[in-house]
mmCIF file of C-alpha atoms in Angstrom:
data_model
loop_
_atom_site.group_PDB
_atom_site.id
_atom_site.type_symbol
_atom_site.label_atom_id
_atom_site.label_comp_id
_atom_site.label_asym_id
_atom_site.label_seq_id
_atom_site.Cartn_x
_atom_site.Cartn_y
_atom_site.Cartn_z
ATOM 1 C CA UNK A 141 113.276 78.028 71.455
ATOM 2 C CA UNK A 142 113.000 78.267 75.059
ATOM 3 C CA UNK A 143 111.230 75.395 77.066
ATOM 4 C CA UNK A 144 108.869 75.856 79.871
ATOM 5 C CA UNK A 145 108.762 74.008 83.387
ATOM 6 C CA UNK A 146 104.890 73.643 83.788
ATOM 7 C CA UNK A 147 105.260 71.333 87.070
ATOM 8 C CA UNK A 148 103.327 73.039 89.985
ATOM 9 C CA UNK A 149 105.347 74.268 92.394
ATOM 10 C CA UNK A 150 104.860 72.122 95.840
ATOM 11 C CA UNK A 151 106.275 74.621 98.242
ATOM 12 C CA UNK A 152 106.118 78.216 98.178
ATOM 13 C CA UNK A 153 107.718 80.349 100.259
ATOM 14 C CA UNK A 154 106.708 84.161 99.775
ATOM 15 C CA UNK A 155 109.341 87.009 101.889
ATOM 16 C CA UNK A 156 108.708 90.662 102.116
ATOM 17 C CA UNK A 157 108.221 93.575 104.600
ATOM 18 C CA UNK A 158 104.833 94.767 103.201
ATOM 19 C CA UNK A 159 102.574 92.590 105.014
ATOM 20 C CA UNK A 160 99.790 93.656 102.768
ATOM 21 C CA UNK A 161 101.447 92.927 99.662
ATOM 22 C CA UNK A 162 102.826 89.565 100.876
ATOM 23 C CA UNK A 163 99.255 88.540 102.317
ATOM 24 C CA UNK A 164 97.510 89.099 99.516
ATOM 25 C CA UNK A 165 100.457 87.652 97.134
ATOM 26 C CA UNK A 166 100.113 84.234 99.670
ATOM 27 C CA UNK A 167 96.242 84.780 99.122
ATOM 28 C CA UNK A 168 96.820 84.176 95.425
ATOM 29 C CA UNK A 169 99.324 81.725 95.701
ATOM 30 C CA UNK A 170 96.790 79.282 97.557
ATOM 31 C CA UNK A 171 93.869 80.032 94.993
ATOM 32 C CA UNK A 172 96.066 79.190 92.129
ATOM 33 C CA UNK A 173 97.965 76.031 93.786
ATOM 34 C CA UNK A 174 95.617 74.656 95.879
ATOM 35 C CA UNK A 175 97.874 71.699 96.362
ATOM 36 C CA UNK A 176 101.059 73.337 97.336
ATOM 37 C CA UNK A 177 101.936 74.710 100.557
ATOM 38 C CA UNK A 178 102.315 78.329 101.216
ATOM 39 C CA UNK A 179 104.465 79.639 103.816
ATOM 40 C CA UNK A 180 105.446 83.656 104.335
ATOM 41 C CA UNK A 181 108.517 85.263 105.808
ATOM 42 C CA UNK A 182 108.999 88.927 106.941
ATOM 43 C CA UNK A 183 112.392 88.864 108.159
ATOM 44 C CA UNK A 184 115.633 87.329 106.991
ATOM 45 C CA UNK A 185 116.232 84.604 109.564
ATOM 46 C CA UNK A 186 112.940 83.309 109.244
ATOM 47 C CA UNK A 187 113.396 83.063 105.472
ATOM 48 C CA UNK A 188 116.584 81.416 106.052
ATOM 49 C CA UNK A 189 114.953 78.648 108.484
ATOM 50 C CA UNK A 190 112.107 77.797 105.556
ATOM 51 C CA UNK A 191 114.882 77.549 102.891
ATOM 52 C CA UNK A 192 116.632 75.247 105.179
ATOM 53 C CA UNK A 193 113.495 73.648 106.273
ATOM 54 C CA UNK A 194 112.090 73.329 102.394
ATOM 55 C CA UNK A 195 115.261 73.248 99.663
ATOM 56 C CA UNK A 196 112.640 72.853 97.213
ATOM 57 C CA UNK A 197 111.050 76.088 97.606
#
């Protein structure tokens, strides 16, 4: 049987190169998970920097 992890993600990083899609997903994430931190990145160095700062994301 599959077990599901129902804990709320506290830190979310959304990465992509299509600005409208990334911002829409970020907006939905903030609406669904109001207690979490949501960051968006568009470049690989920025993503790596965010992952270094927030390894739990």
